[in-house]
Tab-separated table of C-alpha atoms in Angstrom:
chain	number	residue	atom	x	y	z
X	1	UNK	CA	46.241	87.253	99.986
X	2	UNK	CA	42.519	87.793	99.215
X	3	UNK	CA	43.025	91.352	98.657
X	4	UNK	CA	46.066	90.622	96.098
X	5	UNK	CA	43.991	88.266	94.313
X	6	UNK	CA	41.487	90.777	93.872
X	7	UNK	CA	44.116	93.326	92.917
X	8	UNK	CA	46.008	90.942	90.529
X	9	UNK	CA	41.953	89.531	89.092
X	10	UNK	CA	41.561	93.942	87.926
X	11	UNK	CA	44.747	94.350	86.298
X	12	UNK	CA	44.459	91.041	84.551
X	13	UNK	CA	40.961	92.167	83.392
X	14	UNK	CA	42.423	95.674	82.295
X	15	UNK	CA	45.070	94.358	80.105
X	16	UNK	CA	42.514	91.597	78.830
X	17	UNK	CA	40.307	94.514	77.709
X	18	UNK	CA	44.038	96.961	76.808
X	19	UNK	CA	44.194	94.045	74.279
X	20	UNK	CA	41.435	93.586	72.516
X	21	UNK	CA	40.291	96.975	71.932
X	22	UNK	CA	39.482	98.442	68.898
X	23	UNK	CA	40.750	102.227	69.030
X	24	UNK	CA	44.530	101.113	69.293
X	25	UNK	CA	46.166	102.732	66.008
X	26	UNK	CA	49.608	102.412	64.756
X	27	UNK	CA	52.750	100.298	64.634
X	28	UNK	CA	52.708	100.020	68.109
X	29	UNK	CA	48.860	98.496	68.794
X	30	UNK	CA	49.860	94.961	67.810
X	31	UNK	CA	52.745	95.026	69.832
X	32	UNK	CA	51.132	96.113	72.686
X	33	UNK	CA	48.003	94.505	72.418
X	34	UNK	CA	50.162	91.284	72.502
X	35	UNK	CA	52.267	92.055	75.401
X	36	UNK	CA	49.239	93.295	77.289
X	37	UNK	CA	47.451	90.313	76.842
X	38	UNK	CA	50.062	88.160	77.799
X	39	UNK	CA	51.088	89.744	80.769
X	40	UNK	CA	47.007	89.338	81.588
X	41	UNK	CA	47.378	85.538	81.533
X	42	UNK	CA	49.937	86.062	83.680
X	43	UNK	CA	48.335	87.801	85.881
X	44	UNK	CA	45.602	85.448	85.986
X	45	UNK	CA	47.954	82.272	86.851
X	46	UNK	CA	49.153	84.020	90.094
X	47	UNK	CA	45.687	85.533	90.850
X	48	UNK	CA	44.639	81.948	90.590
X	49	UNK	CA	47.839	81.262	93.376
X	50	UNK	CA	46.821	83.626	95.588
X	51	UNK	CA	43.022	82.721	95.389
X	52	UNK	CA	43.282	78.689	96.165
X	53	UNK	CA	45.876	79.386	98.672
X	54	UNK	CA	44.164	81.933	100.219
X	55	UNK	CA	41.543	79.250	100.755
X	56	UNK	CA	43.417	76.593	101.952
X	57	UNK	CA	44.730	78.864	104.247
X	58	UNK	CA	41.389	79.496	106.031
X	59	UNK	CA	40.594	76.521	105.942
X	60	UNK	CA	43.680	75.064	107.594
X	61	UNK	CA	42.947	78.047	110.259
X	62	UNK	CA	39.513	76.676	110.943
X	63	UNK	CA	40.869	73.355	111.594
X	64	UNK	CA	43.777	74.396	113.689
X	65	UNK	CA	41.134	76.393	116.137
X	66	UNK	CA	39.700	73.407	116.667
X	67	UNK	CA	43.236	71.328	117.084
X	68	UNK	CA	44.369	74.280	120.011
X	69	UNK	CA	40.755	73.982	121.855
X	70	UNK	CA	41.284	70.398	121.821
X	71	UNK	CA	44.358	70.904	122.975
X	72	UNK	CA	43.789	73.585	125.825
X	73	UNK	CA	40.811	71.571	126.858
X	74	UNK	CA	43.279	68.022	127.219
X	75	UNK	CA	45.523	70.669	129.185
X	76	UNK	CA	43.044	72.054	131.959
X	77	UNK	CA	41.625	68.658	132.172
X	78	UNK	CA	45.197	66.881	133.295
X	79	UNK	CA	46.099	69.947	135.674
X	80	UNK	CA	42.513	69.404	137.056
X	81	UNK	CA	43.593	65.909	137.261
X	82	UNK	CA	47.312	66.726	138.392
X	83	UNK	CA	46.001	68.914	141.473
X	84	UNK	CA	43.678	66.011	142.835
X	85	UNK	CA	46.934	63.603	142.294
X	86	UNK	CA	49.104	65.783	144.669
X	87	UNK	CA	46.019	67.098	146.928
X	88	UNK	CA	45.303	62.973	147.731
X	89	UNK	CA	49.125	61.967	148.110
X	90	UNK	CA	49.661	64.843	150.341
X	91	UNK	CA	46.764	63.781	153.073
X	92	UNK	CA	48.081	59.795	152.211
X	93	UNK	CA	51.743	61.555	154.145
X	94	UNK	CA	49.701	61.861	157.127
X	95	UNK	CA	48.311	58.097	158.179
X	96	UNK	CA	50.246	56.392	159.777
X	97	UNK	CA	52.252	53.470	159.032
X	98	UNK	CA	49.678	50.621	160.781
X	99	UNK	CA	46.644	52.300	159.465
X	100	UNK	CA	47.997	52.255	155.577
X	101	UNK	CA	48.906	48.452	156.784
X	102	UNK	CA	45.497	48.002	157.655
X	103	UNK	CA	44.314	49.461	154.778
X	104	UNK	CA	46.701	47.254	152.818
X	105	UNK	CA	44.565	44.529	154.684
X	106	UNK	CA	41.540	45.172	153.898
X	107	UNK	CA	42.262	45.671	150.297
X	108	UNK	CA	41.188	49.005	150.615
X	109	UNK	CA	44.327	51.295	150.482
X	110	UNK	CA	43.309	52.270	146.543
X	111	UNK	CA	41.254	56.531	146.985
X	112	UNK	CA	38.458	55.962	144.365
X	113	UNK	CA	39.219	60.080	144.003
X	114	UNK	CA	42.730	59.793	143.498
X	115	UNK	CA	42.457	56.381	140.573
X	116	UNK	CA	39.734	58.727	139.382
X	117	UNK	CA	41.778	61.451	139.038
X	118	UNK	CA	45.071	59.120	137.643
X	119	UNK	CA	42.256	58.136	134.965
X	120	UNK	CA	41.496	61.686	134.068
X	121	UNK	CA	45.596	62.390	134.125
X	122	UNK	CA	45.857	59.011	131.028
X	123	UNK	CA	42.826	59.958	128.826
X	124	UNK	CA	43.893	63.907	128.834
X	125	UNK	CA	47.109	62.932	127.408
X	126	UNK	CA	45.295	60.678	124.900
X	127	UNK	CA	43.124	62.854	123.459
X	128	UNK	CA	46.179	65.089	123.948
X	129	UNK	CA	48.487	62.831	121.447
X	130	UNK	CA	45.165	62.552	119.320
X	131	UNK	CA	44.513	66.372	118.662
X	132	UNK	CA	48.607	66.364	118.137
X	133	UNK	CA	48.144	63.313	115.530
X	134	UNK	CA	45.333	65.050	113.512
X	135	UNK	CA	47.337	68.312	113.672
X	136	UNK	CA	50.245	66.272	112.082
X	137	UNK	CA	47.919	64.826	109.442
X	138	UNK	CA	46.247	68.099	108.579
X	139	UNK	CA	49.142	70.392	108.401
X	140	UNK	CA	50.857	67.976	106.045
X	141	UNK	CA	47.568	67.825	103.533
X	142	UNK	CA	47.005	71.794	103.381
X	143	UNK	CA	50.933	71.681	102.707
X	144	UNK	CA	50.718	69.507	99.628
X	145	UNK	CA	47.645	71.923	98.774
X	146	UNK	CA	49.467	74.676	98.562
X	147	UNK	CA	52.686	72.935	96.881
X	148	UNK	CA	50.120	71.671	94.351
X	149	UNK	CA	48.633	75.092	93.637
X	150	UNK	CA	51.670	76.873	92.943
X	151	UNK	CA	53.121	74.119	90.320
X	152	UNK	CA	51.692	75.973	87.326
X	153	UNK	CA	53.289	77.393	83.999
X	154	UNK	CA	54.805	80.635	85.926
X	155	UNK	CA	58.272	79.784	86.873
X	156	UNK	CA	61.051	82.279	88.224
X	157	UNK	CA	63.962	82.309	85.786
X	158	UNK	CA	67.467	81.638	87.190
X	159	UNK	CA	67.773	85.501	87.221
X	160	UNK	CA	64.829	85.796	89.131
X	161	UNK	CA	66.232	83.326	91.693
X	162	UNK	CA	70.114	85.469	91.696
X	163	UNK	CA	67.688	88.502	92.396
X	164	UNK	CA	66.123	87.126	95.247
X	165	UNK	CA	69.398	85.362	96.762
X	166	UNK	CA	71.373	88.386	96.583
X	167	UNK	CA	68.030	90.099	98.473
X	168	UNK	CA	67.774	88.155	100.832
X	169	UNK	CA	71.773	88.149	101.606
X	170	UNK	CA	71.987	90.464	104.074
X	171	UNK	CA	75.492	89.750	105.131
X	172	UNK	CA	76.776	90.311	101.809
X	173	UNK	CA	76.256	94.313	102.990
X	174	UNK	CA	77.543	93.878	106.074
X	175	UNK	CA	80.642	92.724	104.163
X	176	UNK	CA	80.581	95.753	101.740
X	177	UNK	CA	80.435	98.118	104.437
X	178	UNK	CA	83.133	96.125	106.690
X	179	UNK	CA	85.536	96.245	103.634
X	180	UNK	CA	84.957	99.381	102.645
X	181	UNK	CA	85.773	100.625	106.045
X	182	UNK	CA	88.500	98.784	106.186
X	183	UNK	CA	90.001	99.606	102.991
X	184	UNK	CA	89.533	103.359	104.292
X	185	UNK	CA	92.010	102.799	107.202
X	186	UNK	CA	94.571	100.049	105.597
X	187	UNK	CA	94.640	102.893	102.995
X	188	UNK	CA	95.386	105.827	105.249
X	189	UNK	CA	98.072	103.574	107.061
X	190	UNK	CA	99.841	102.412	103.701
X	191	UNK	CA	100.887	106.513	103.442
X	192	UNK	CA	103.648	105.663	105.800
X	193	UNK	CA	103.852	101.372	104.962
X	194	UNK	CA	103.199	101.244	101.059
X	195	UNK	CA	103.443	97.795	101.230
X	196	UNK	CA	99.787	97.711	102.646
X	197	UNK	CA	98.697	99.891	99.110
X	198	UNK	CA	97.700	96.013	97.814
X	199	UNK	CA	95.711	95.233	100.467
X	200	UNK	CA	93.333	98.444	100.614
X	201	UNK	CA	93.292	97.824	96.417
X	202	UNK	CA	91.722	94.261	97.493
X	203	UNK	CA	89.636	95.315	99.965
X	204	UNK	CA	88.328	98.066	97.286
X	205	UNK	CA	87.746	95.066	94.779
X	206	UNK	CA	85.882	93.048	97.496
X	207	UNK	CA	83.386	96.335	97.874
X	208	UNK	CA	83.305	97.049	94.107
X	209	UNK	CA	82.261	93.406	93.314
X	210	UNK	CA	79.637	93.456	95.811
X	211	UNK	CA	78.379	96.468	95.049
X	212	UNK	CA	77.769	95.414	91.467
X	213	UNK	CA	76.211	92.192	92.355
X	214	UNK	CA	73.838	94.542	94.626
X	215	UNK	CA	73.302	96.604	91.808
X	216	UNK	CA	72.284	94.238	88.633
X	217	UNK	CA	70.051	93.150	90.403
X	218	UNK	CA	68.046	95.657	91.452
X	219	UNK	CA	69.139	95.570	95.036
X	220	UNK	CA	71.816	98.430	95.169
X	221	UNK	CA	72.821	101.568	93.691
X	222	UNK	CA	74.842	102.316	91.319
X	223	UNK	CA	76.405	105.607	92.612
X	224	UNK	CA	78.339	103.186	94.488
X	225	UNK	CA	79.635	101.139	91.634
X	226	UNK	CA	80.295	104.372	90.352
X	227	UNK	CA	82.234	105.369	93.423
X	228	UNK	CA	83.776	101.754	93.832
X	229	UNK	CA	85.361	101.948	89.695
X	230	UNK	CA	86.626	105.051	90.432
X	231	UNK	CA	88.212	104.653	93.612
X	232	UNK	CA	89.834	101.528	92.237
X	233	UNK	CA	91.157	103.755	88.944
X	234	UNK	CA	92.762	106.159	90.911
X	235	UNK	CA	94.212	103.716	93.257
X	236	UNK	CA	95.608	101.994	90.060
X	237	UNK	CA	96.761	104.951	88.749
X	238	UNK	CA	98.331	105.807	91.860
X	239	UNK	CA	100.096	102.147	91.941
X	240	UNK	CA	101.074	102.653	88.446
X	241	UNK	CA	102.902	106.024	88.698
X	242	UNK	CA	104.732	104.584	91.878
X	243	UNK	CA	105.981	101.837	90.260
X	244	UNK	CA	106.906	104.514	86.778
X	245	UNK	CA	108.933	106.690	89.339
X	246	UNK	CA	110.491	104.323	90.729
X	247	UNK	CA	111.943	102.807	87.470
X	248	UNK	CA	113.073	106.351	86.617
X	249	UNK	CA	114.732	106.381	89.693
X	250	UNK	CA	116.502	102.830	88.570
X	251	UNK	CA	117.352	104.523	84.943
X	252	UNK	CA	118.567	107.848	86.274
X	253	UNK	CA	121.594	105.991	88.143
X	254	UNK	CA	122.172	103.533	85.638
X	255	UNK	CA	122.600	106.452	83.514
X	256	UNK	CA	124.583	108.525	85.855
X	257	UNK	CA	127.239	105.485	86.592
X	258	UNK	CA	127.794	105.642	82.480
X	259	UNK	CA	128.376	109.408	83.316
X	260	UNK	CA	130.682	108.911	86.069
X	261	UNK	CA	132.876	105.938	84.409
X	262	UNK	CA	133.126	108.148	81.320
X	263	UNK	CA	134.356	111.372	83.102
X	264	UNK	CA	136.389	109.387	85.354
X	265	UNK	CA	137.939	107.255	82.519
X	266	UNK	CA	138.390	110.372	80.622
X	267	UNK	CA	140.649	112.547	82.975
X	268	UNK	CA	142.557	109.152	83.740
X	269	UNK	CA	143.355	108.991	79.993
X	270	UNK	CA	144.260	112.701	80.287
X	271	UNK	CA	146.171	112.200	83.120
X	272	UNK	CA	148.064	109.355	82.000
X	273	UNK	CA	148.477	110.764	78.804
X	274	UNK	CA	150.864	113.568	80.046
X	275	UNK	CA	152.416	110.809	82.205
X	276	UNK	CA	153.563	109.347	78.881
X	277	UNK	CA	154.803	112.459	77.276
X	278	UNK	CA	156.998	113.313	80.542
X	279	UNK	CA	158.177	109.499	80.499
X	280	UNK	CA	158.990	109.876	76.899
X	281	UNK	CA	160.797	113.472	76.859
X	282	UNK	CA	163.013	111.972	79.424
X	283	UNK	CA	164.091	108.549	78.072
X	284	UNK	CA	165.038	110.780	75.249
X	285	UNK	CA	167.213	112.822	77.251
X	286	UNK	CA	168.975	109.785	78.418
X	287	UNK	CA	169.855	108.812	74.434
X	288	UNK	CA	166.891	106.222	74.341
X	289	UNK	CA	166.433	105.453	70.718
X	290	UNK	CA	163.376	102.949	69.130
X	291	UNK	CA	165.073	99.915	70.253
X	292	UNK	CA	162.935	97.031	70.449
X	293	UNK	CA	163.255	97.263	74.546
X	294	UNK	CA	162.104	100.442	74.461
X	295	UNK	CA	159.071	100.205	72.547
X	296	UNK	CA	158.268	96.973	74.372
X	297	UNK	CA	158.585	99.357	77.678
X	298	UNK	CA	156.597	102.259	76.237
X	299	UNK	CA	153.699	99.094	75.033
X	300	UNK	CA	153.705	97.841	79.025
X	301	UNK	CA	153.550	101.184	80.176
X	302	UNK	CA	150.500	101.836	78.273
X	303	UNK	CA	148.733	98.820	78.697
X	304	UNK	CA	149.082	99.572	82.324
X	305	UNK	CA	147.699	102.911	82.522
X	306	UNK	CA	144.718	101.995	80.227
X	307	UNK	CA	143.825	99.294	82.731
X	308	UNK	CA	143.852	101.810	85.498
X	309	UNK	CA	141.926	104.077	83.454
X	310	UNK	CA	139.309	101.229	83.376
X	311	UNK	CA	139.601	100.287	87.181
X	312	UNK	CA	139.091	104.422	87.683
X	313	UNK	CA	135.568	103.875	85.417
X	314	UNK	CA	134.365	101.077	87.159
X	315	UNK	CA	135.323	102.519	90.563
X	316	UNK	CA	132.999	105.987	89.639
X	317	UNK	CA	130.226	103.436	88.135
X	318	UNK	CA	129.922	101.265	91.178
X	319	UNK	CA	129.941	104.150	93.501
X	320	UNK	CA	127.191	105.771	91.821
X	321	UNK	CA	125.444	102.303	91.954
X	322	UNK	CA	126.046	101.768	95.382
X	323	UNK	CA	125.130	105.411	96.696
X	324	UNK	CA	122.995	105.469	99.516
X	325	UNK	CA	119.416	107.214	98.664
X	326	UNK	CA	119.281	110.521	100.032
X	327	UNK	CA	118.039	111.644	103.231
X	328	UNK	CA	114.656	113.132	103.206
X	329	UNK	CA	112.895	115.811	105.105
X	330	UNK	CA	109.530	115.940	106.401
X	331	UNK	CA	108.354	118.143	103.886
X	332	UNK	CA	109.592	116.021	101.130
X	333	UNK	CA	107.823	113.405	103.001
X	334	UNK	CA	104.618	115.922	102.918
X	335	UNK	CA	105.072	116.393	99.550
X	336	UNK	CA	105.001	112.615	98.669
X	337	UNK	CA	101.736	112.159	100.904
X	338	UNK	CA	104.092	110.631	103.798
X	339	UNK	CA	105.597	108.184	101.511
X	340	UNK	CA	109.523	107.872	102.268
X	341	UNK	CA	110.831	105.805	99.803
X	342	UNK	CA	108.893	107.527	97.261
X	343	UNK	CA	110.363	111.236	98.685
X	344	UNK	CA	113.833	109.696	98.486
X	345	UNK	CA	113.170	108.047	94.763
X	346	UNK	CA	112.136	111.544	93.518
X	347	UNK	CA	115.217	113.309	95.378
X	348	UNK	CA	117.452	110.834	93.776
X	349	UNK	CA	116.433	111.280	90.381
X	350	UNK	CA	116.952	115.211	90.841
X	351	UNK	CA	120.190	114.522	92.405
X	352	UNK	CA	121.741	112.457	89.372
X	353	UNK	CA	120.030	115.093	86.873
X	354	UNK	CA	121.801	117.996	88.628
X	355	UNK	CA	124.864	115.907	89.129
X	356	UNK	CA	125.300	115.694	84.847
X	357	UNK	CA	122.899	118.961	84.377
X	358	UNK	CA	124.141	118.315	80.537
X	359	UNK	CA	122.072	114.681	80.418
X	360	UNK	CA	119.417	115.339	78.280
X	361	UNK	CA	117.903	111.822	79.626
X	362	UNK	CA	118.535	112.879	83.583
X	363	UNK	CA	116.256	115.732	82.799
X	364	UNK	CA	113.785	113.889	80.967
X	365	UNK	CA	113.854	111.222	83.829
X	366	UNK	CA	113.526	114.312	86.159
X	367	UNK	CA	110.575	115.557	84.492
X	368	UNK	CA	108.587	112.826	83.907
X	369	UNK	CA	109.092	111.899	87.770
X	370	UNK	CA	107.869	115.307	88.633
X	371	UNK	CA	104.730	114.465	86.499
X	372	UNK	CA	104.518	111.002	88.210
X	373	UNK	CA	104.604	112.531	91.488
X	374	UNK	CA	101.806	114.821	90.676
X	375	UNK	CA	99.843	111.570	89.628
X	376	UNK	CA	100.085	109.909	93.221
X	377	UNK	CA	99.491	113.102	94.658
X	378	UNK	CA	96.340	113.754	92.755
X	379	UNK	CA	95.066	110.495	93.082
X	380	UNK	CA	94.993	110.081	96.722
X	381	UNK	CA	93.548	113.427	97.579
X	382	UNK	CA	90.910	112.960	95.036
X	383	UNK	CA	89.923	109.195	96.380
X	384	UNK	CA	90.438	110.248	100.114
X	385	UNK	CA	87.724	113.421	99.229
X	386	UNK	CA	85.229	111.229	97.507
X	387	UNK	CA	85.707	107.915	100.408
X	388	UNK	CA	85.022	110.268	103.429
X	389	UNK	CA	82.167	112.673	101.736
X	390	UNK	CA	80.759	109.304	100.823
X	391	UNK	CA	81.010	108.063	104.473
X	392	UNK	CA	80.106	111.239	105.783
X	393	UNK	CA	77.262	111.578	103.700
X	394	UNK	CA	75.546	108.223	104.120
X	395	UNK	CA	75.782	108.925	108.086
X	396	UNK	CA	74.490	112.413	108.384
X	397	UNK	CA	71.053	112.300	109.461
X	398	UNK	CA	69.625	114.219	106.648
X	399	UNK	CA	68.451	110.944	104.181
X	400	UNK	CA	68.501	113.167	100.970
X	401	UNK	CA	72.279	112.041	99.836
X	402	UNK	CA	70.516	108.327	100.968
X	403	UNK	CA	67.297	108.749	98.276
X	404	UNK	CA	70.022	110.448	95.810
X	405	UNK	CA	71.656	106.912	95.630
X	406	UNK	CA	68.013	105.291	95.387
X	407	UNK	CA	66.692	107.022	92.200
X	408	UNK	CA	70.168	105.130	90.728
X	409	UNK	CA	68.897	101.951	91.853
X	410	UNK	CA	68.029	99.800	89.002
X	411	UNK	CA	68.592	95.815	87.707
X	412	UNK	CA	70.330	95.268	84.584
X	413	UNK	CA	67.444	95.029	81.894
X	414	UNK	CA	65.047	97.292	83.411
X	415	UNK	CA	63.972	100.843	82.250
X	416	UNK	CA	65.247	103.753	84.476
């Protein structure tokens, strides 16, 4: 503390003279002349700090020498005492029982050496509890000293105080690097169990958030925000093109069951329609005329084969609905980065389009799945590449990558 005083005492005096000299020119000198001298007076108020508590402190040191010789001096003193105690009991074991009755007697069964040495045993541990008293007294008056010396005009700002909490959280890192770990291997296990893709995104937000706290405030870097934001981009823009191509795969057989009704209820019309012409080139072989009964016949007759044209639409529609996906194969699989219900979305979608290869919206649906695909592909390699070369990185035993992500290591507000 003395030697920061005197440290803090010749930069105070250097930006005291910084301020008022004469051969600063320019825009700049009143600026700086100001700052400098007001950084001085700061300077001053925590050489003063360091200065009176350095003092107290030595003090306080002085008197506490004094407290522990009292104390190791009360200490030999009642072993001294102690050893006589036991010594003196020991040879009273050996009398025997109608000399300590005579003793008793005579009135002279008190050893003068062993109430001597019981009076030795009391006043040690009085002068004990009295160096422990003043030690109790003392300690509490250099305390309020120093309390006292350090309520002056130079406060920490709330900022000051989040820098120094998140410093001095230690576990928050042991967090970050839990998470992050985590999120590694929930991440590499939601390839074949999607469902788990939310948690690793949440266990990437934990680590981002930290890291960012770690970073504004001077106590991180922010090559890992850096690599946090990005890794939770591409695992949104991963999510994101799932979900797309699996909405295409929702449109292409909603648009293939319009397909299939259409066809079906088209060669049903066609069908029935030479049905009709047969029936009617016969019941005019037979002499039919344009009776009313007839065309009341001929109206029935048609009304029921244009229902069963609409049954045969809605049959082809709801078996196109109700399809079962497609069966994948382990390089479709591979090719959808182990992810089976996004292999069999994708081979749906190219089965409907080259069902109807005329469907101008199948092939769109097709395409943009492809492009989808290429998205969730891309994204995972690239944030799998950057998560291990991180990890790798930080544990190789060569600290350069480690100083790399110092030099980026800066609070919010200060110049880099």
């Amino acid at each position: 503390m003395k030697k920061i005083a005197e440290y803090l005492r010749t930069q105070a005096e250097a930006l005291t003279a910084m301020a008022d000299a004469d051969n600063l020119k320019g825009k700049y000198a009143d600026e700086l002349a100001e700052s400098a001298r007001g950084l001085g007076r700061k300077l001053d108020l925590a050489e003063d700090r360091y200065r009176e508590v350095k003092g107290y402190l030595s003090h306080w040191a002085d008197e506490l020498e004094d407290f522990q010789k009292r104390a190791d001096k009360a200490l030999r003193d009642a072993q001294e005492a102690q050893r006589t105690i036991e010594s003196r009991s020991k040879s009273d074991d050996h009398l025997s029982d109608d000399h300590k009755k005579e003793e008793e007697k005579n009135g002279s069964n008190e050893d003068p050496v062993l109430k001597q040495a019981k009076e030795d045993l009391e006043e040690a541990r009085k002068r004990l509890n009295s160096a422990e008293g003043s030690y109790e007294e003392r300690s509490g008056h250099f305390a309020r000293e120093i309390r006292s010396s350090i309520d002056d005009d130079m406060k920490d700002s709330w900022w000051n105080n989040v820098k120094g909490w998140v410093a001095d959280a230690d576990w928050l890192g042991d967090i970050a690097n839990w998470a992050s770990w985590a999120a590694t291997i929930v991440g590499a296990v939601a390839i074949f169990f999607p469902a788990l893709g939310v948690i690793a995104l949440a266990l990437t937000a934990v680590v981002a958030a930290i890291h960012i706290a770690q970073a504004v405030t001077g106590n991180g870097s922010w090559f890992d925000v850096v690599m946090d934001l990005g890794a939770l981009k591409l695992a949104r823009n991963g999510m994101k093109a799932a979900k797309a191509i699996k909405t295409l795969q929702q449109n292409s057989r909603k648009a293939a069951a319009g397909l299939a009704k259409e066809k079906s209820t088209a060669q049903a019309a066609q069908a029935n329609a030479g049905a009709r012409k047969t029936a009617a080139k016969a019941e005019r072989k037979r002499g039919g005329g344009t009776s009313r009964r007839n065309r009341e016949t001929a109206r029935a007759r048609r009304l029921r084969l244009e229902a069963k044209n609409r049954a045969a639409g809605k049959r082809a529609a709801d078996e196109v609905r109700d399809a079962e996906m497609p069966q994948v194969t382990a390089s479709d699989k591979a090719r959808s980065i182990g992810d089976e219900n996004l292999a069999k979305q994708i081979k749906d979608i190219n089965k409907w389009r080259d069902t109807y290869p005329s469907s101008s919206e199948l092939a769109s649906n097709a395409s943009q799945a492809q492009r989808h695909a290429d998205v969730v592909r891309g994204s995972w390699t690239v944030s799998t590449v950057l998560d291990v070369g991180d990890k790798g990185a930080d544990s190789m035993t060569d600290d350069g990558y480690s100083r790399m992500k110092d030099r980026m290591t800066a609070p919010v507000g200060s110049q880099w």
